[in-house]
Amino acid sequence: MFTISHRVEIKTDPKSVYRALSSADGISGWWSRTEGEFEAGGEIAVHFDASVVTLQVLQQNPTKIVWQCLQVEPEWEDTQILFEWEEQDGRTLVHFRHEMWAEETPLFERCSAEWAGYLLSLKDLLETGQGRPYPDNARINSSQGGS
C-alpha cells in the first residue's frame, strides 16, 4: 500500500484547525464546497465541477479526523484521509496522510501535489482568513493524468 504524506505548520491554535476540518464552512474555505453530517459515522460530500467525493467520517475529535473514501475516482475508493494536529511553540503542526492506495500511479502523484496545495490553502485560511479552495487552487497540468 502507498501513502501520500504532508505536514504544515500553521500560526493558529488547535481549536481553529479542528473547526476548519470538521464543518462545511471550514472545509469549503480551503478545499471545495462541502455538505453533510460532520460526526463519526456521518457522510460528507465534497463537490467539484463534474464529480462529488463522498467520504464517511470514521473518527472526529479535537486532535484527529479520519475519513473513509466511499464514492470517488476508483483509485481513491477504500483509501483513508487522516489529519492529526498538535500545538508546538504557539503554532499548530498538522500531519496529513492519504493512505491505502493500491499502487503509485500518475493520479497518485497528481493528488500528492494537489493535497500539498490544499494544505497551503488551509494554512492561508487560518492565517489570513482567505483560503484558495477549488476552483481557485493551483491546478496541476491535466496532461499528467486524471481529470
Coordinates of C-alpha atoms in Angstrom, one line a residue:
M1 CA 0.0 0.0 0.0
F2 CA 1.1 3.6 -0.7
T3 CA 0.6 6.8 1.3
I4 CA 0.6 10.5 0.5
S5 CA 2.1 12.3 3.5
H6 CA 2.5 16.0 4.2
R7 CA 2.7 18.3 7.1
V8 CA 2.2 22.0 7.5
E9 CA 2.9 24.4 10.4
I10 CA 0.1 27.0 10.9
K11 CA 0.2 30.1 13.0
T12 CA -3.1 29.3 14.8
D13 CA -4.5 27.3 17.7
P14 CA -5.6 23.6 17.6
K15 CA -9.3 24.6 18.0
S16 CA -9.2 26.7 14.8
V17 CA -7.7 23.7 12.9
Y18 CA -10.4 21.5 14.2
R19 CA -13.2 23.9 13.1
A20 CA -11.6 24.2 9.6
L21 CA -11.6 20.4 9.3
S22 CA -14.9 19.5 10.9
S23 CA -17.5 21.7 9.3
A24 CA -19.0 22.5 5.9
D25 CA -17.9 26.2 6.1
G26 CA -14.4 25.2 7.2
I27 CA -13.8 22.6 4.5
S28 CA -15.4 24.8 1.9
G29 CA -13.0 27.6 2.8
W30 CA -9.8 25.6 1.9
W31 CA -10.8 22.5 -0.2
S32 CA -14.1 22.7 -2.1
R33 CA -17.9 23.2 -1.5
T34 CA -18.9 20.6 1.1
E35 CA -22.0 19.4 2.8
G36 CA -23.1 16.6 5.1
E37 CA -23.0 15.2 8.6
F38 CA -19.8 16.1 10.4
E39 CA -19.7 13.5 13.1
A40 CA -18.4 9.9 13.4
G41 CA -20.5 7.7 11.1
G42 CA -21.7 10.6 9.1
E43 CA -21.2 11.1 5.4
I44 CA -19.9 14.3 3.7
A45 CA -19.9 15.3 0.1
V46 CA -17.2 17.4 -1.4
H47 CA -18.3 19.0 -4.8
F48 CA -16.1 19.6 -7.8
D49 CA -17.2 20.6 -11.4
A50 CA -18.3 17.2 -12.7
S51 CA -17.8 15.0 -9.6
V52 CA -18.5 14.6 -6.0
V53 CA -16.2 13.0 -3.4
T54 CA -18.2 11.1 -0.8
L55 CA -16.5 10.4 2.5
Q56 CA -17.5 8.7 5.7
V57 CA -16.3 10.3 8.9
L58 CA -14.7 7.4 10.8
Q59 CA -13.2 9.5 13.6
Q60 CA -13.5 13.1 14.7
N61 CA -12.1 14.5 17.8
P62 CA -10.2 17.7 18.8
T63 CA -6.8 16.4 17.6
K64 CA -7.6 13.8 14.8
I65 CA -10.0 13.4 11.9
V66 CA -10.3 10.3 9.7
W67 CA -12.3 10.0 6.5
Q68 CA -13.0 6.8 4.5
C69 CA -13.4 7.4 0.8
L70 CA -16.6 5.9 -0.5
Q71 CA -17.5 7.2 -3.9
V72 CA -14.9 9.0 -6.0
E73 CA -12.2 8.1 -8.5
P74 CA -11.8 4.3 -8.5
E75 CA -8.2 4.6 -7.2
W76 CA -9.5 6.6 -4.2
E77 CA -12.1 4.0 -3.2
D78 CA -11.4 2.5 0.2
T79 CA -8.5 4.8 0.9
Q80 CA -8.4 6.9 4.1
I81 CA -7.6 10.5 4.7
L82 CA -6.2 11.4 8.1
F83 CA -5.5 14.7 9.7
E84 CA -3.7 14.9 13.1
W85 CA -2.5 18.0 14.7
E86 CA -0.7 19.2 17.8
E87 CA 0.3 22.6 19.3
Q88 CA 4.0 23.3 19.1
D89 CA 5.6 26.6 20.3
G90 CA 2.4 28.6 19.8
R91 CA 1.7 27.2 16.4
T92 CA -0.2 24.1 15.2
L93 CA 1.6 21.3 13.3
V94 CA -0.9 19.5 11.0
H95 CA 0.1 16.0 9.8
F96 CA -1.8 14.8 6.8
R97 CA -1.9 11.3 5.2
H98 CA -4.0 9.8 2.4
E99 CA -3.4 6.1 3.0
M100 CA -4.1 2.7 1.5
W101 CA -3.6 3.5 -2.2
A102 CA -3.2 0.2 -4.1
E103 CA -0.4 1.5 -6.3
E104 CA 1.6 4.5 -7.2
T105 CA 0.0 5.9 -10.4
P106 CA 0.0 9.2 -12.2
L107 CA -3.2 10.0 -10.3
F108 CA -1.4 9.3 -7.0
E109 CA 1.4 11.6 -8.0
R110 CA -1.0 14.4 -9.1
C111 CA -3.1 14.0 -5.9
S112 CA 0.0 14.3 -3.8
A113 CA 0.8 17.6 -5.4
E114 CA -2.8 18.8 -5.1
W115 CA -3.0 17.8 -1.5
A116 CA 0.1 19.9 -0.8
G117 CA -1.7 22.9 -2.4
Y118 CA -4.8 22.3 -0.4
L119 CA -2.9 22.2 2.8
L120 CA -1.3 25.5 1.9
S121 CA -4.9 26.8 1.3
L122 CA -5.8 25.6 4.8
K123 CA -2.8 27.5 6.2
D124 CA -3.8 30.6 4.3
L125 CA -7.4 30.3 5.5
L126 CA -6.3 30.1 9.1
E127 CA -3.6 32.7 9.0
T128 CA -5.2 35.3 6.7
G129 CA -8.9 34.4 6.7
Q130 CA -8.8 33.6 2.9
G131 CA -8.1 30.1 1.6
R132 CA -7.8 29.0 -2.1
P133 CA -10.5 26.3 -2.4
Y134 CA -11.4 24.7 -5.7
P135 CA -11.6 26.1 -8.4
D136 CA -9.2 28.8 -7.3
N137 CA -6.4 26.4 -6.2
A138 CA -3.3 25.9 -8.2
R139 CA -4.2 23.3 -10.8
I140 CA -1.8 20.5 -11.8
N141 CA -1.5 20.1 -15.6
S142 CA -4.2 17.7 -16.8
S143 CA -1.7 16.1 -19.2
Q144 CA -0.2 14.5 -16.1
G145 CA -3.2 12.2 -15.8
G146 CA -6.6 12.3 -14.1
S147 CA -9.4 14.6 -14.7

